[in-house]
GROMACS .gro file of C-alpha atoms in nm:
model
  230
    1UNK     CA    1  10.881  10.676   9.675
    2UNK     CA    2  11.210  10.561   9.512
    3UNK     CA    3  11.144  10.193   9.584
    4UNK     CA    4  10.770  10.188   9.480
    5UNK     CA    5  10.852  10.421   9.210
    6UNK     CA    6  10.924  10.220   8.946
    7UNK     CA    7  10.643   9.987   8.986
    8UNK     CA    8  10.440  10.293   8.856
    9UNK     CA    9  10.540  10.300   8.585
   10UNK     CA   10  10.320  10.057   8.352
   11UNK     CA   11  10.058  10.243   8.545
   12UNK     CA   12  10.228  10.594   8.428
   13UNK     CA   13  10.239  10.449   8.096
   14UNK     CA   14   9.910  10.328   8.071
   15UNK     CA   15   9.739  10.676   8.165
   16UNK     CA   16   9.953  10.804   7.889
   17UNK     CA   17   9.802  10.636   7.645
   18UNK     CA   18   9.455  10.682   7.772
   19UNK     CA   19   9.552  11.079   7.762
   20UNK     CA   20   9.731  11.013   7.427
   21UNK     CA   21   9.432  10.821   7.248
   22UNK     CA   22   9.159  11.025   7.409
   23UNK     CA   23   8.868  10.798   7.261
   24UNK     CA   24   8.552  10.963   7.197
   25UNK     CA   25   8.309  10.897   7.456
   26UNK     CA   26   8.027  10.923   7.156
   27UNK     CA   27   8.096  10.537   7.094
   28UNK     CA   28   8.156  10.314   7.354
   29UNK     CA   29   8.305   9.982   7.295
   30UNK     CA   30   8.537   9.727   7.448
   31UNK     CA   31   8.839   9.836   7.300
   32UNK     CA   32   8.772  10.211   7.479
   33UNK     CA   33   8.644  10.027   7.848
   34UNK     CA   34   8.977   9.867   7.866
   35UNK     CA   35   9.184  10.192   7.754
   36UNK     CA   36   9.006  10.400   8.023
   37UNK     CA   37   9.060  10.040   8.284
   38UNK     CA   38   9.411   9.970   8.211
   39UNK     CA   39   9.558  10.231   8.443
   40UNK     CA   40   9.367  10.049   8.684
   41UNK     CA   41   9.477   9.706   8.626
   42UNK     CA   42   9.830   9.829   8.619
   43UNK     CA   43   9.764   9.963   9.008
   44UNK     CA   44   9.648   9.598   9.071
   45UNK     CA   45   9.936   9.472   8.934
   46UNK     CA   46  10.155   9.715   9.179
   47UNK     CA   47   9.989   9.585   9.499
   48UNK     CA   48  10.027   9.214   9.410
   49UNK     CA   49  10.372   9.307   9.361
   50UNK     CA   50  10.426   9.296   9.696
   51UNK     CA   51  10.321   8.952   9.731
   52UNK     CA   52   9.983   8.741   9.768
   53UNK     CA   53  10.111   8.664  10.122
   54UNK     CA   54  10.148   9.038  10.208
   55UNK     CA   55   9.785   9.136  10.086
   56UNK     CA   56   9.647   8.813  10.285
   57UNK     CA   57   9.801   8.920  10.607
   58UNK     CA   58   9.744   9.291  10.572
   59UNK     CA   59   9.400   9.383  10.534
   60UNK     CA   60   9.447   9.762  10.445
   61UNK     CA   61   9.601   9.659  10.128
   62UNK     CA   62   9.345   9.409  10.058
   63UNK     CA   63   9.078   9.590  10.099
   64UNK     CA   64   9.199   9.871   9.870
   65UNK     CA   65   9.272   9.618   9.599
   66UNK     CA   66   8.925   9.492   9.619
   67UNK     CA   67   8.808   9.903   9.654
   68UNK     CA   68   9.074   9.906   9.295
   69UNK     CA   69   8.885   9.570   9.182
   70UNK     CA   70   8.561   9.785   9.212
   71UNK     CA   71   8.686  10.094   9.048
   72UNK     CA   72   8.733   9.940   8.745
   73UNK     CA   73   8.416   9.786   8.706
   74UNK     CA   74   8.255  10.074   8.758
   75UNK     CA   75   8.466  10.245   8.499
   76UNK     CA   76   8.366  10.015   8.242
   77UNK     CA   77   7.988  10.086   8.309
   78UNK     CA   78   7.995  10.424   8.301
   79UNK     CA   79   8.127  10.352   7.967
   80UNK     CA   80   7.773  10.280   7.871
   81UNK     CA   81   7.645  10.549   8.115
   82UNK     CA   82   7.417  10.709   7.820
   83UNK     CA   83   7.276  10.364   7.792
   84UNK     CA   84   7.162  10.341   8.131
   85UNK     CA   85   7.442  10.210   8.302
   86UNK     CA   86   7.539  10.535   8.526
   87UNK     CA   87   7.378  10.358   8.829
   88UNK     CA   88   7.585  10.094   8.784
   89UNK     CA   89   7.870  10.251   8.814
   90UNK     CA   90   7.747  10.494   9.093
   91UNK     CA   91   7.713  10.171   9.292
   92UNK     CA   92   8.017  10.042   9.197
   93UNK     CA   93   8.212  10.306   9.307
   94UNK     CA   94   7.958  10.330   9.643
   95UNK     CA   95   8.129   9.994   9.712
   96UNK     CA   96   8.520  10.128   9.672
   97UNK     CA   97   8.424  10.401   9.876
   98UNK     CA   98   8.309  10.119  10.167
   99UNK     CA   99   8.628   9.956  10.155
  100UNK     CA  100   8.866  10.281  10.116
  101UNK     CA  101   8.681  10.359  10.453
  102UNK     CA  102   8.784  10.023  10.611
  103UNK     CA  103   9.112  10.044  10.500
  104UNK     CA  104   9.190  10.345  10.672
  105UNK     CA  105   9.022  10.272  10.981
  106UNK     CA  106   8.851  10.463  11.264
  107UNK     CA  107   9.137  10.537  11.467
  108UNK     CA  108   9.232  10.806  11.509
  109UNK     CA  109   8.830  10.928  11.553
  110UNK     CA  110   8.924  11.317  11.466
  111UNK     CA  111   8.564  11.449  11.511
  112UNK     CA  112   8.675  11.801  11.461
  113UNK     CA  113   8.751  11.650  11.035
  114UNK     CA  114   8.460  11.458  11.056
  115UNK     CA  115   8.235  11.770  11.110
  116UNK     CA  116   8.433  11.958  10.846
  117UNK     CA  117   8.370  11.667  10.612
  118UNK     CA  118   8.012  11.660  10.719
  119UNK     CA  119   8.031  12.051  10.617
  120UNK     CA  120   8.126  11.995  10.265
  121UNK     CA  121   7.939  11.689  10.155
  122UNK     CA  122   7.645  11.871  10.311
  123UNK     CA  123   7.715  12.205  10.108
  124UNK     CA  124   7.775  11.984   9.787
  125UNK     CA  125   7.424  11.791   9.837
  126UNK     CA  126   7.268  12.111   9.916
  127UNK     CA  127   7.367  12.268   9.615
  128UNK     CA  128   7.287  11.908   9.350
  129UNK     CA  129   6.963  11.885   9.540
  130UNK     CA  130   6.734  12.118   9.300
  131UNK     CA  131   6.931  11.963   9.027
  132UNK     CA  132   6.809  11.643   9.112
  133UNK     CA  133   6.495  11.442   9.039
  134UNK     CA  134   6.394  11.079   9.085
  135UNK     CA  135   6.606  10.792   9.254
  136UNK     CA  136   6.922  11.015   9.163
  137UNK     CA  137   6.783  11.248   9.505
  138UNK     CA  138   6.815  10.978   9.720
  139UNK     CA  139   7.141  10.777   9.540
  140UNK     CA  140   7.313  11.106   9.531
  141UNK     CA  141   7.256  11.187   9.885
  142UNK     CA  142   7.404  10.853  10.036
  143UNK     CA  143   7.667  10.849   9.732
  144UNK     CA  144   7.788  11.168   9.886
  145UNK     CA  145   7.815  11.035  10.236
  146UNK     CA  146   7.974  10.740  10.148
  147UNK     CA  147   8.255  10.996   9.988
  148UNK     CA  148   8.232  11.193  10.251
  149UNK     CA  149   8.260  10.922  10.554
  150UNK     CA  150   8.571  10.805  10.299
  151UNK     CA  151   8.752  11.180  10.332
  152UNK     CA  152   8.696  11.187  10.690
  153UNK     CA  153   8.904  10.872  10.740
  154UNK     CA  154   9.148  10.952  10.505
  155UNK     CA  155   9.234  11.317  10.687
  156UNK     CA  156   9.185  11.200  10.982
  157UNK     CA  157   9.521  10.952  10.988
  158UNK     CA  158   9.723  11.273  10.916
  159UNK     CA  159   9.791  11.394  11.290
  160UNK     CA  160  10.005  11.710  11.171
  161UNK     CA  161   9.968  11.932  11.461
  162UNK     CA  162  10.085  11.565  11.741
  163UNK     CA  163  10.357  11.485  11.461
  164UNK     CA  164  10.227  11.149  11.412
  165UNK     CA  165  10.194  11.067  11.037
  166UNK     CA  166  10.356  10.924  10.747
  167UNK     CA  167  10.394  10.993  10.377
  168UNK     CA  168  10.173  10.674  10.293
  169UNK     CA  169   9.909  10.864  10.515
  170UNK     CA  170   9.960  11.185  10.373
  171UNK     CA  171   9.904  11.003  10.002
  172UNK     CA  172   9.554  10.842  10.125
  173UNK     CA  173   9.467  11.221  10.261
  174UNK     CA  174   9.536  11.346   9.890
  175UNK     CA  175   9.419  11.045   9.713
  176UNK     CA  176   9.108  11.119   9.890
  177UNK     CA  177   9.051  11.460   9.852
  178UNK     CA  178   9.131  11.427   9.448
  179UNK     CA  179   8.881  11.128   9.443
  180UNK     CA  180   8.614  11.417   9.575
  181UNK     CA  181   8.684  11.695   9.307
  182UNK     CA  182   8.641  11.395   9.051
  183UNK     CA  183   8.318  11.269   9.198
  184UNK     CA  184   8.224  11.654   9.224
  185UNK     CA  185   8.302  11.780   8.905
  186UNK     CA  186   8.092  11.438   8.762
  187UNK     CA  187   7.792  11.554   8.940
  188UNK     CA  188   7.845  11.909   8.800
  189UNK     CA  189   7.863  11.855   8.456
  190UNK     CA  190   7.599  11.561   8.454
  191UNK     CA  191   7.346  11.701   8.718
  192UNK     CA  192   7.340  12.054   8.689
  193UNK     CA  193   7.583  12.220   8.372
  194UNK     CA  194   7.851  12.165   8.181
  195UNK     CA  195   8.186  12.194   8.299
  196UNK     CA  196   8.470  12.328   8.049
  197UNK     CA  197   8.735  12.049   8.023
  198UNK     CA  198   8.530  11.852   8.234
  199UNK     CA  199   8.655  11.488   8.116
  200UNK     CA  200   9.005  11.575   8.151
  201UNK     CA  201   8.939  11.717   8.522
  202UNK     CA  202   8.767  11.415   8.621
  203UNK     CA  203   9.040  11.197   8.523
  204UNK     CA  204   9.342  11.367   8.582
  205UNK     CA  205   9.224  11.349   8.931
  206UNK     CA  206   9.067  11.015   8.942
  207UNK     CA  207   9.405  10.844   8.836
  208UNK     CA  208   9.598  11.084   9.038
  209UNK     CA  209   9.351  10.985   9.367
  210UNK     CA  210   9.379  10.599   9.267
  211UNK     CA  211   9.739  10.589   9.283
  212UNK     CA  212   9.805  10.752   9.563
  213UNK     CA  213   9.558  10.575   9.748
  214UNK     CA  214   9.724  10.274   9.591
  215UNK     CA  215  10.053  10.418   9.713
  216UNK     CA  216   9.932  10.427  10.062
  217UNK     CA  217   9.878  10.069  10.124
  218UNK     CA  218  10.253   9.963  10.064
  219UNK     CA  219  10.357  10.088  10.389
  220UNK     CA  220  10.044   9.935  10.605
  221UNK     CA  221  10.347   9.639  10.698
  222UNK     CA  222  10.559   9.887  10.878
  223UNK     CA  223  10.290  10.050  11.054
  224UNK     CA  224  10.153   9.756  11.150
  225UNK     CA  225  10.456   9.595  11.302
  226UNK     CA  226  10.554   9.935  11.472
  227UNK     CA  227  10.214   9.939  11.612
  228UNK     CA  228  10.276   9.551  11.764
  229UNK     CA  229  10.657   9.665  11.894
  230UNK     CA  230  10.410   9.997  12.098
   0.00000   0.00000   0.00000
């Protein structure tokens, strides 16, 4: 943390303004798409700070800075989301969720998170589901496994109980979970009623999640190479 730390900060800086400017979501423009992005772009920034080589030969960090790449298009449709772009976005963000997944891998399996995850995203889609009408019953229903499939990889690289995990690991697990209560609290308040301080919930968490998924990439060299020395 003290040697990535100060790469953060444009990206600390940047959600300060976004927080600081707080642009009414009433009229969309350009100007307020690359307010809400530029957090974003500052995280992309961080991981090719370590090098076009290092992202090349590592394809955990690639993969999240394509999953980043994603983000922030969706961002900038759901921008327009009251002019029809919320699907957009929705698949967008289906996409980051694809490569978050193959960036943390399938080993270790964990089945005993993956049923726990299959527990929540199950009690979260049972509870949307007579909210929800249209394409948005289906969309929502493999959104929420793609989120959930995400989680499960993400907790299952933190081995507490064998003592085998790392702080990077640990980030992706939190990163993670924060990415769900943004996604959830989204649904909420656009599904099924509104949520009090909703916008500032969903992205206080959503940055918070992006970084620290961000964060978890940086270390994928040392793992690796400790992997090739076992």
């Amino acid at each position: 943390v003290k040697s990535e730390g100060p790469k953060l900060v444009p990206f600390f800086k940047a959600t300060c303004v976004y927080f600081v400017l707080w642009l009414p979501t009433s009229s969309p423009s350009w100007f307020s798409a690359l307010i809400k992005c530029l957090p974003i772009f500052c995280l992309w920034v961080f991981l090719l700070a370590h090098g076009i080589n290092f992202l090349v030969s590592h394809r955990s960090a690639s993969r999240i800075l394509a999953g980043l790449i994603f983000s922030a298009v969706g961002d900038a449709f759901l921008i327009w989301q009251e002019q029809g772009y919320f699907i957009h976005g929705l698949l967008m963000f289906a996409i980051t969720h694809i490569l978050y997944s193959s960036a943390f891998g399938m080993k270790p399996l964990d089945l005993k998170a993956g049923l726990l995850m299959g527990v929540v995203s199950s009690s979260c889609y049972a509870f949307l589901y007579s909210y929800l009408s249209g394409p948005f019953t289906y969309l929502v229903a493999v959104y929420i496994a793609l989120i959930g499939f995400m989680g499960w990889r993400a907790v299952a690289g933190v081995q507490l109980c064998n003592d085998l995990w790392t702080w990077t690991k640990l980030s992706a697990c939190v990163g993670a979970m924060l990415f769900m209560v943004s996604d959830l609290t989204i649904a909420l308040n656009e599904f099924c009623f509104p949520v009090p301080y909703s916008r500032f919930i969903i992205m206080a968490t959503y940055y918070a999640a992006q970084m620290l998924i961000a964060l978890s990439a940086v270390e994928t060299r040392d793992e690796e190479d400790f992997r090739k020395r076992s």
